[in-house]
XYZ file of C-alpha atoms in Angstrom:
648
model
C -130.540 14.592 -34.606
C -133.338 12.774 -32.809
C -136.018 11.526 -35.192
C -138.806 12.847 -32.944
C -137.380 16.364 -33.082
C -137.177 16.257 -36.866
C -140.685 14.791 -37.049
C -142.115 17.624 -34.982
C -140.204 20.140 -37.089
C -141.582 18.733 -40.347
C -145.066 18.700 -38.854
C -144.632 22.315 -37.788
C -143.522 23.623 -41.170
C -146.341 21.717 -42.833
C -149.196 22.661 -40.537
C -148.249 25.750 -38.544
C -147.811 28.940 -40.480
C -146.880 32.460 -39.452
C -149.687 33.695 -41.659
C -153.132 32.341 -42.489
C -154.155 31.181 -45.898
C -157.595 32.185 -47.188
C -160.236 29.990 -45.588
C -157.820 28.648 -42.947
C -157.908 31.512 -40.458
C -159.009 30.711 -36.888
C -162.679 31.166 -36.067
C -163.640 32.632 -32.697
C -166.749 31.208 -31.010
C -168.632 32.417 -27.962
C -171.830 31.824 -26.020
C -175.125 32.901 -27.498
C -176.097 36.570 -27.090
C -172.817 37.426 -25.341
C -170.885 39.032 -28.159
C -171.325 40.220 -31.703
C -167.651 39.746 -32.594
C -167.730 35.967 -32.750
C -169.893 33.075 -33.894
C -172.237 31.270 -31.558
C -173.398 28.448 -33.845
C -170.897 25.699 -34.664
C -171.826 24.271 -38.078
C -171.336 20.556 -38.687
C -170.783 19.477 -42.286
C -171.100 15.945 -43.600
C -168.952 14.557 -46.379
C -169.215 11.501 -48.604
C -168.943 8.031 -47.064
C -166.238 5.612 -48.173
C -164.715 2.285 -47.165
C -161.557 0.243 -47.543
C -163.615 -2.591 -49.039
C -164.847 -0.636 -52.045
C -163.468 2.094 -54.296
C -166.935 3.591 -54.735
C -167.893 6.384 -52.286
C -171.449 7.622 -51.800
C -173.032 10.872 -50.757
C -174.453 11.254 -47.261
C -178.026 11.293 -48.543
C -177.539 7.963 -50.349
C -178.034 6.066 -47.072
C -181.177 7.955 -46.015
C -179.647 9.673 -43.003
C -181.068 12.866 -41.548
C -180.280 15.610 -44.036
C -180.573 19.369 -43.985
C -183.062 21.192 -46.181
C -180.722 24.142 -46.656
C -178.153 23.182 -49.297
C -177.376 26.860 -49.913
C -174.930 26.768 -46.986
C -172.783 24.106 -48.639
C -169.168 25.286 -48.867
C -167.820 25.880 -52.350
C -165.730 22.878 -53.382
C -162.561 23.390 -55.364
C -161.608 21.393 -58.437
C -159.522 18.899 -56.472
C -162.364 18.113 -54.087
C -164.802 17.509 -56.931
C -162.383 15.205 -58.754
C -161.634 13.296 -55.555
C -165.335 12.793 -54.919
C -165.745 14.989 -51.851
C -169.305 16.217 -51.425
C -169.496 18.474 -48.365
C -173.066 19.294 -47.307
C -174.588 21.049 -44.276
C -176.101 18.774 -41.648
C -179.205 19.086 -39.503
C -177.197 18.919 -36.262
C -177.648 22.065 -34.157
C -174.590 22.899 -32.066
C -174.229 26.032 -29.961
C -170.832 26.881 -28.556
C -170.359 25.822 -24.907
C -173.901 24.482 -24.744
C -173.995 20.825 -23.735
C -176.772 18.624 -25.070
C -177.942 15.272 -23.724
C -179.765 12.770 -25.891
C -181.167 15.301 -28.316
C -183.401 13.951 -31.071
C -182.241 14.711 -34.605
C -184.915 12.973 -36.676
C -186.844 9.733 -36.999
C -186.798 7.607 -40.126
C -189.689 5.232 -40.633
C -189.789 2.205 -42.946
C -192.799 0.086 -43.783
C -192.860 -3.497 -45.007
C -194.260 -4.062 -48.491
C -193.050 -0.682 -49.774
C -190.377 -1.165 -52.428
C -188.650 2.141 -51.729
C -188.429 1.530 -47.967
C -187.091 -1.993 -48.421
C -184.521 -0.715 -50.899
C -183.318 1.929 -48.403
C -182.950 -0.679 -45.660
C -181.032 -2.880 -48.086
C -178.683 0.031 -48.827
C -178.126 0.522 -45.090
C -177.333 -3.166 -44.586
C -174.957 -3.138 -47.563
C -173.181 -0.020 -46.253
C -172.738 -1.592 -42.816
C -171.624 -4.888 -44.362
C -168.926 -3.076 -46.399
C -167.910 -0.999 -43.354
C -168.625 2.432 -44.854
C -167.406 5.338 -42.747
C -168.819 8.795 -42.078
C -166.585 11.821 -42.560
C -167.778 14.874 -40.662
C -166.195 18.310 -40.494
C -166.464 20.913 -37.734
C -164.515 24.179 -37.910
C -162.548 22.783 -40.869
C -161.353 19.937 -38.636
C -162.198 16.279 -39.292
C -164.285 14.609 -36.630
C -162.073 11.827 -35.257
C -162.871 8.413 -33.848
C -160.323 7.501 -31.158
C -159.839 4.051 -29.691
C -157.137 1.886 -28.131
C -155.089 -0.258 -30.516
C -152.222 -2.683 -30.004
C -149.783 0.209 -30.483
C -151.593 2.549 -28.085
C -154.261 5.261 -28.569
C -155.138 5.740 -32.207
C -157.283 8.465 -33.747
C -158.634 8.133 -37.267
C -160.669 10.519 -39.339
C -164.172 9.195 -39.846
C -166.220 6.621 -37.973
C -168.260 3.588 -39.070
C -171.946 3.903 -39.890
C -172.605 0.644 -38.065
C -171.291 -2.821 -37.375
C -172.245 -6.350 -38.319
C -171.860 -9.630 -36.502
C -171.545 -13.083 -38.014
C -170.445 -16.502 -36.853
C -167.367 -16.339 -39.096
C -166.394 -12.697 -38.716
C -167.745 -9.319 -37.733
C -166.925 -5.740 -36.837
C -168.927 -5.425 -33.614
C -167.000 -5.224 -30.370
C -167.940 -6.831 -28.097
C -169.505 -9.463 -30.417
C -173.280 -9.438 -30.713
C -175.740 -11.899 -32.141
C -175.695 -12.203 -35.926
C -177.107 -9.131 -37.647
C -176.520 -5.567 -38.845
C -176.522 -2.819 -36.209
C -176.662 0.853 -37.123
C -174.964 3.574 -35.092
C -177.904 5.905 -34.623
C -176.447 7.850 -31.677
C -173.195 9.815 -31.436
C -171.446 11.312 -28.433
C -169.585 14.411 -29.601
C -166.810 15.786 -27.404
C -165.654 19.229 -28.546
C -162.479 20.556 -26.951
C -161.799 24.268 -27.120
C -159.047 26.683 -26.143
C -160.546 29.521 -24.125
C -160.116 33.181 -25.057
C -157.559 33.949 -22.356
C -155.035 35.146 -24.872
C -153.611 38.627 -25.212
C -154.020 38.785 -28.982
C -157.740 38.043 -28.948
C -158.930 41.242 -27.325
C -160.198 41.904 -23.811
C -163.888 41.564 -24.729
C -163.410 38.125 -26.184
C -161.114 36.842 -23.451
C -163.889 36.271 -20.951
C -166.488 34.453 -22.998
C -165.125 32.714 -26.100
C -162.732 30.151 -27.453
C -161.362 28.334 -30.471
C -162.068 24.708 -31.268
C -159.013 22.431 -31.164
C -160.470 18.918 -31.455
C -163.699 17.054 -32.109
C -163.923 13.432 -31.035
C -166.867 11.134 -31.547
C -168.077 7.888 -30.050
C -170.842 6.228 -32.103
C -173.351 3.899 -30.486
C -176.312 1.760 -31.471
C -179.369 2.352 -29.292
C -182.808 0.793 -29.650
C -184.966 3.591 -28.333
C -188.147 2.437 -26.671
C -190.335 5.276 -27.913
C -190.284 7.934 -30.620
C -189.933 10.865 -28.204
C -186.576 9.670 -26.971
C -184.975 11.160 -23.904
C -182.901 8.274 -22.585
C -179.650 7.376 -24.355
C -178.339 5.091 -21.627
C -180.129 2.085 -23.129
C -177.709 -0.755 -23.753
C -179.887 -2.670 -26.214
C -178.598 -2.314 -29.790
C -180.704 -1.409 -32.812
C -180.619 -4.167 -35.413
C -181.732 -3.548 -38.982
C -184.140 -6.351 -39.899
C -183.267 -8.555 -42.842
C -186.845 -8.403 -44.103
C -189.990 -6.621 -42.968
C -193.379 -8.263 -42.993
C -196.124 -6.530 -44.906
C -197.279 -3.366 -43.125
C -194.674 -3.950 -40.390
C -193.096 -0.667 -39.307
C -189.462 -0.140 -38.398
C -188.165 3.160 -37.025
C -184.679 4.557 -36.569
C -184.367 7.463 -34.143
C -181.142 9.429 -34.652
C -179.922 11.187 -31.509
C -176.784 12.941 -30.349
C -175.073 14.191 -27.224
C -172.681 17.150 -27.125
C -170.100 17.901 -24.470
C -167.712 20.871 -24.451
C -164.364 20.608 -22.652
C -161.921 23.449 -22.043
C -158.234 22.786 -22.663
C -155.763 25.669 -22.619
C -152.617 23.555 -22.937
C -153.069 22.953 -26.674
C -152.779 25.923 -29.022
C -155.018 26.380 -32.030
C -152.002 26.207 -34.375
C -151.161 22.731 -33.033
C -154.634 21.233 -33.139
C -153.813 18.805 -35.972
C -150.962 17.234 -34.027
C -153.057 14.684 -32.138
C -154.298 13.271 -35.456
C -150.941 13.273 -37.213
C -148.850 12.049 -34.279
C -151.185 9.126 -33.618
C -150.329 7.754 -37.043
C -147.438 5.288 -36.712
C -144.543 4.440 -39.055
C -142.386 7.531 -38.474
C -139.345 5.297 -37.951
C -140.191 3.438 -41.152
C -140.086 6.753 -43.008
C -136.545 7.317 -41.772
C -135.633 3.776 -42.807
C -137.003 4.546 -46.266
C -134.837 7.667 -46.535
C -131.697 5.859 -45.335
C -132.375 2.967 -47.701
C -132.721 5.361 -50.628
C -129.616 7.308 -49.641
C -127.536 4.121 -49.536
C -128.660 3.274 -53.082
C -127.855 6.803 -54.282
C -124.413 6.754 -52.658
C -123.668 3.393 -54.254
C -124.730 4.612 -57.690
C -122.903 7.905 -57.268
C -119.748 6.006 -56.431
C -120.125 3.877 -59.541
C -120.740 6.890 -61.780
C -117.833 8.784 -60.199
C -115.562 5.801 -60.764
C -116.528 5.688 -64.431
C -116.193 9.419 -64.979
C -112.981 9.931 -63.012
C -111.110 6.718 -63.785
C -112.370 4.799 -66.795
C -113.488 7.712 -68.936
C -110.549 9.852 -67.924
C -108.119 7.158 -69.026
C -110.071 6.505 -72.233
C -110.152 10.164 -73.192
C -106.475 10.647 -72.365
C -105.557 7.639 -74.504
C -107.763 8.727 -77.411
C -106.400 12.265 -77.382
C -102.702 11.383 -77.196
C -100.641 12.362 -80.236
C -97.359 10.668 -79.417
C -97.600 8.095 -82.165
C -99.646 7.947 -85.327
C -100.668 4.332 -84.808
C -101.861 4.936 -81.286
C -103.885 7.919 -82.422
C -105.741 5.805 -84.972
C -106.479 2.965 -82.553
C -110.075 3.052 -81.441
C -112.080 0.662 -79.324
C -115.021 0.682 -76.944
C -117.446 3.588 -76.913
C -115.423 5.751 -79.293
C -115.925 3.288 -82.134
C -119.589 4.320 -82.410
C -118.961 8.079 -82.453
C -120.256 8.256 -86.015
C -123.577 6.594 -85.124
C -124.308 7.605 -81.557
C -126.363 10.650 -82.622
C -128.165 8.888 -85.466
C -131.898 9.767 -85.147
C -133.969 6.922 -83.678
C -136.968 5.219 -85.153
C -140.326 6.652 -84.063
C -138.589 9.921 -83.208
C -141.909 11.770 -83.338
C -143.395 9.594 -80.582
C -140.272 9.859 -78.443
C -140.220 13.642 -78.655
C -143.914 13.819 -77.734
C -143.414 11.572 -74.692
C -140.421 13.639 -73.586
C -142.378 16.875 -73.871
C -145.190 15.487 -71.716
C -142.615 14.015 -69.332
C -141.087 17.451 -68.769
C -144.598 18.733 -68.102
C -145.191 16.037 -65.448
C -141.746 16.554 -63.897
C -142.189 20.314 -63.502
C -145.708 19.824 -62.154
C -144.482 17.325 -59.539
C -141.546 19.465 -58.490
C -143.557 22.668 -58.020
C -146.465 20.878 -56.302
C -144.163 19.197 -53.782
C -142.379 22.486 -53.160
C -145.700 24.183 -52.356
C -146.662 21.242 -50.137
C -143.397 21.502 -48.183
C -144.045 25.202 -47.600
C -147.399 24.356 -46.033
C -149.691 25.757 -48.716
C -151.201 22.304 -49.332
C -151.687 21.215 -45.726
C -154.460 18.740 -44.752
C -156.582 21.669 -43.584
C -156.722 22.998 -47.140
C -158.829 20.210 -48.626
C -158.415 19.421 -52.289
C -155.602 21.953 -52.679
C -153.011 19.326 -53.630
C -155.052 17.941 -56.526
C -156.155 21.405 -57.635
C -152.581 22.667 -57.641
C -151.358 19.655 -59.630
C -154.049 19.947 -62.310
C -153.697 23.709 -62.715
C -149.915 23.436 -62.948
C -150.181 20.646 -65.531
C -152.374 22.878 -67.668
C -150.138 25.931 -67.309
C -146.969 23.962 -68.074
C -147.965 23.269 -71.660
C -145.348 25.763 -72.838
C -142.263 23.802 -71.669
C -143.873 20.625 -73.017
C -144.243 22.102 -76.490
C -140.798 23.691 -76.393
C -138.939 20.503 -75.369
C -140.871 18.328 -77.799
C -140.151 20.721 -80.672
C -136.445 21.009 -79.841
C -135.954 17.245 -79.605
C -137.988 16.560 -82.740
C -136.046 19.179 -84.704
C -132.755 17.650 -83.554
C -133.965 14.371 -85.086
C -134.338 16.154 -88.408
C -138.137 16.080 -88.269
C -140.106 18.436 -90.466
C -143.740 17.596 -89.613
C -144.002 20.316 -87.010
C -147.789 20.491 -87.109
C -148.120 16.802 -86.273
C -145.582 17.193 -83.500
C -147.454 20.063 -81.842
C -150.835 18.366 -82.128
C -149.555 15.091 -80.703
C -147.771 16.854 -77.851
C -150.924 18.708 -76.855
C -153.321 15.793 -77.460
C -151.684 12.380 -77.009
C -150.695 12.116 -73.340
C -153.416 14.436 -71.980
C -155.861 12.526 -74.174
C -154.805 9.190 -72.675
C -155.211 10.611 -69.161
C -158.604 12.160 -69.895
C -159.791 9.044 -71.750
C -158.995 6.735 -68.822
C -160.537 9.217 -66.415
C -163.714 9.501 -68.500
C -164.146 5.704 -68.753
C -163.839 5.350 -64.979
C -166.212 8.257 -64.520
C -168.812 6.391 -66.601
C -168.519 3.457 -64.188
C -168.964 5.796 -61.218
C -172.000 7.360 -62.906
C -173.474 3.881 -63.342
C -172.896 3.128 -59.655
C -174.502 6.449 -58.610
C -171.321 7.305 -56.711
C -170.422 10.693 -55.279
C -167.019 10.327 -56.960
C -168.670 10.699 -60.374
C -167.515 14.058 -61.683
C -170.473 16.198 -62.801
C -170.881 16.912 -66.496
C -170.232 20.630 -65.960
C -166.897 19.833 -64.281
C -165.938 17.627 -67.220
C -166.684 20.543 -69.528
C -164.529 22.771 -67.317
C -161.658 20.269 -67.543
C -162.033 20.154 -71.322
C -162.061 23.945 -71.348
C -158.793 24.034 -69.395
C -157.297 21.497 -71.777
C -158.321 23.029 -75.102
C -158.567 26.640 -73.962
C -155.356 26.912 -71.938
C -153.064 23.901 -72.273
C -153.252 23.478 -76.063
C -152.551 27.166 -76.873
C -149.658 27.223 -74.395
C -148.237 24.090 -76.026
C -148.401 25.809 -79.426
C -146.584 28.827 -77.966
C -143.809 26.632 -76.582
C -143.508 24.702 -79.844
C -143.319 27.973 -81.799
C -140.263 29.109 -79.841
C -138.788 25.600 -79.970
C -138.971 25.333 -83.758
C -137.658 28.869 -84.228
C -134.395 28.008 -82.487
C -131.594 26.291 -84.364
C -131.409 22.535 -84.166
C -129.274 21.125 -81.373
C -125.708 20.745 -82.643
C -124.111 17.454 -81.683
C -120.394 17.281 -80.822
C -119.666 14.636 -83.497
C -120.941 14.114 -87.015
C -123.103 11.167 -88.009
C -121.857 8.782 -90.703
C -124.045 8.134 -93.719
C -123.786 4.344 -93.456
C -124.833 2.804 -90.112
C -122.223 0.736 -88.342
C -122.888 -2.963 -87.829
C -123.595 -3.750 -84.185
C -121.707 -6.855 -82.957
C -123.497 -9.706 -81.241
C -124.373 -8.727 -77.698
C -124.080 -10.747 -74.528
C -127.112 -11.430 -72.354
C -126.334 -8.515 -70.031
C -125.912 -5.932 -72.783
C -129.022 -6.840 -74.753
C -131.912 -4.385 -74.732
C -134.570 -6.271 -72.765
C -132.412 -7.484 -69.821
C -130.861 -4.031 -69.514
C -134.238 -2.322 -69.446
C -135.592 -4.782 -66.868
C -132.550 -4.302 -64.615
C -132.709 -0.529 -65.008
C -135.943 -0.128 -63.075
C -134.931 -2.142 -60.008
C -132.840 0.451 -58.163
C -135.173 3.447 -58.709
C -138.088 1.351 -57.485
C -136.043 0.320 -54.455
C -135.833 3.985 -53.498
C -139.570 4.552 -53.459
C -141.324 1.312 -52.549
C -141.530 2.092 -48.808
C -142.832 5.602 -49.441
C -145.195 4.139 -52.008
C -146.888 2.083 -49.295
C -147.906 5.228 -47.398
C -149.093 6.942 -50.565
C -151.308 3.978 -51.480
C -152.641 3.925 -47.920
C -153.626 7.573 -48.194
C -155.376 6.944 -51.522
C -157.178 3.662 -50.858
C -157.321 3.316 -47.054
C -158.441 6.857 -46.162
C -155.269 7.586 -44.214
C -153.977 11.124 -44.106
C -150.666 11.806 -45.842
C -148.830 14.846 -44.579
C -145.069 14.134 -44.616
C -144.370 16.116 -47.754
C -140.837 16.851 -46.572
C -140.049 13.139 -46.741
C -141.826 12.841 -50.066
C -139.916 15.733 -51.606
C -136.612 14.230 -50.480
C -137.571 10.832 -51.903
C -138.559 12.529 -55.168
C -135.096 14.113 -55.459
C -133.461 10.766 -54.641
C -135.632 9.053 -57.260
C -134.557 11.556 -59.918
C -130.880 11.096 -59.057
C -131.226 7.306 -59.038
C -132.995 7.232 -62.412
C -130.327 9.477 -63.912
C -127.364 7.525 -62.550
C -128.800 4.100 -63.373
C -129.470 5.127 -66.963
C -126.009 6.635 -67.356
C -124.349 3.456 -66.065
C -126.257 1.110 -68.351
C -125.858 3.482 -71.290
C -122.089 3.513 -70.823
C -121.957 -0.294 -70.702
C -123.993 -0.540 -73.905
C -121.785 1.985 -75.710
C -118.698 0.057 -74.651
C -120.345 -2.997 -76.239
C -120.627 -0.924 -79.456
C -124.423 -0.696 -79.292
C -125.372 2.870 -80.189
C -129.180 2.507 -80.016
C -129.512 4.520 -76.814
C -132.357 6.946 -77.535
C -135.332 4.747 -76.741
C -133.334 2.552 -74.369
C -132.475 5.491 -72.125
C -136.176 6.359 -71.864
C -137.320 2.793 -71.277
C -134.552 1.905 -68.801
C -135.670 4.310 -66.106
C -139.261 4.291 -67.373
C -139.463 0.572 -66.587
C -139.719 1.607 -62.935
C -143.394 2.203 -63.706
C -143.807 -1.514 -64.496
C -142.510 -2.387 -61.024
C -144.907 0.214 -59.664
C -147.770 -1.606 -61.387
C -146.690 -4.961 -59.950
C -146.478 -3.434 -56.483
C -149.977 -1.964 -56.832
C -151.237 -5.434 -57.805
C -149.505 -6.896 -54.741
C -151.061 -4.179 -52.570
C -154.504 -4.919 -54.009
C -154.403 -8.642 -53.279
C -152.618 -8.545 -49.907
C -153.527 -5.270 -48.182
C -156.998 -4.431 -49.471
C -160.265 -6.292 -49.128
C -161.981 -4.689 -52.081
C -165.048 -6.539 -53.312
C -167.027 -6.147 -56.528
C -166.106 -6.029 -60.199
C -166.723 -2.282 -60.463
C -164.364 -1.509 -57.566
C -161.671 -3.762 -59.010
C -162.033 -2.144 -62.429
C -161.753 1.330 -60.904
C -158.712 0.388 -58.829
C -156.759 -0.930 -61.782
C -157.994 1.909 -63.983
C -156.638 4.529 -61.593
C -153.479 2.435 -61.208
C -152.896 2.461 -64.975
C -153.351 6.224 -64.949
C -150.759 6.590 -62.193
C -148.367 4.150 -63.900
C -148.603 6.026 -67.212
C -147.760 9.374 -65.622
C -144.962 7.787 -63.598
C -143.518 6.267 -66.769
C -143.450 9.713 -68.396
C -141.726 11.156 -65.336
C -139.004 8.555 -64.833
C -138.422 7.940 -68.555
C -137.852 11.634 -69.193
C -135.403 11.927 -66.297
C -133.390 8.966 -67.598
C -133.382 10.224 -71.177
C -132.090 13.709 -70.442
C -129.475 12.388 -68.015
C -128.193 10.036 -70.711
C -128.425 12.785 -73.344
C -126.264 15.076 -71.213
C -123.771 12.277 -70.472
C -123.289 11.268 -74.106
C -122.899 14.846 -75.302
C -120.371 15.406 -72.526
C -118.115 12.437 -73.238
C -118.128 12.860 -77.008
C -117.416 16.573 -76.790
C -114.037 16.069 -75.089
C -112.539 13.490 -77.458
C -110.733 14.245 -80.711
C -112.424 12.626 -83.675
C -110.866 12.591 -87.148
């Protein structure tokens, strides 16, 4: 099948739906005073500004732009948007549907030399331009896009720069200007709409209205010659002075031009396509899938060879009753049958990590399934993060149940400690890291700083919902009988022979994370781009497939190494099975470090601290996920092979 056809299909199932989710239904617009069935005013919302050179975003008002006095019209932000630092506010731009505007004045900002506040605001503007901060505007729930020609052809990105700077060494202005900071105080907005000539819209609306399908912007820097501006064809750029003399006045006049264009070839349901299709690397995604599939096929072949040939012969030989001497001869993995289910050290901690790992695994699986069905499309902002957090809270029951079952199988009796640690340890680590980074964002006056009331709401979800559900799961887990193992455990531990380099714990664990990481490292690049480089991630079909491949790879890798260790008469597999696949998270951390130093241009100690803080948070959750998959795969494998052999 052609990759382009599959790409369009995945885009369709992600974006286009046969029904409309709440808040994502099409909005009909029409000219003023021509109909009461549709809207005439097109609201423009402004979001926080961010940059690839800093992790710290800021609200629109932080840079002293023209702001609206009516904050009551701000859309209600969901939990995911608040945590991600989105701050959507109404703007002072006045847009009427199908009404073109030419060089309309928005507001004038005046700054006077000698005033500390004015000089500080100009310094903030220069710093924002120097760090290449970008605006993010929203019209009709669509991001305003900045389109330009790149080496690979036309490219449209969400957001546009607040200005450009020019230096002798480097700069962002094109064409190059003299050294300085230039603010984009004028924007040309081009709004494309699909007219109402559609049978389903009604005869009254067909003649006068339409639906918006794209909003493109071209920012410019214009040094207006007078306050009452009416000419935006001036080619002279507005430079922000480095320093103002005392009582010297500097004014910035913000203007805008609006142009409406009719286009009936693009349907409203396909209006996101021009943004998504302009993003490259589709072929690389297919390469990532093929690369992962090759690894899975290789591992599956190895596991099949062990199960069908080696183990089959071993079991047949162990179970033969032709001769008494042959029946008593034991070697390899059967020698440790009396120790293989001996409870591990730190069994409490292992059971707690496994319970939280099941919680993360179920959360990831359900979230990706919803994303593939289109419920978490880019149009539904913050839905992905909201869904993940709510699911994590609601999945406390399986976490408590699994932790209790595993801990009881170890012979543990401190059930209260087990339940408390399951409900507190891993969520506490996540919340603790998040709170420390939030303190840094508070200190930087960033829009990403989560408000105190939201923190209280998160604590309420944790202690009011997650903890009780964990207790419920643990209650049912402890009520059930302990897991019965297929072989009995000897009272005296068997002496483990000296191991070779390849069968020792540390080399095996280090090798165990290589193949699972090889399945995800290409996909990981796009995920990091979406997090740190403001690129939109939408290929959830690819991501879901890679997630399944990752789970299979973790399981098969752990089973292989576990079998080799058992054949070497090393029966300490409990922690090793968790750490073998869980070591993939260490490679993830190294890759994030590589991405930080080679792909990003982040400056500042606070931004670096936040980057590595969020990276540690992601690595910790990924360790829980992969470690749990490896453990339960190995647990199933060992129970399977020891249940089919005859043991005296």
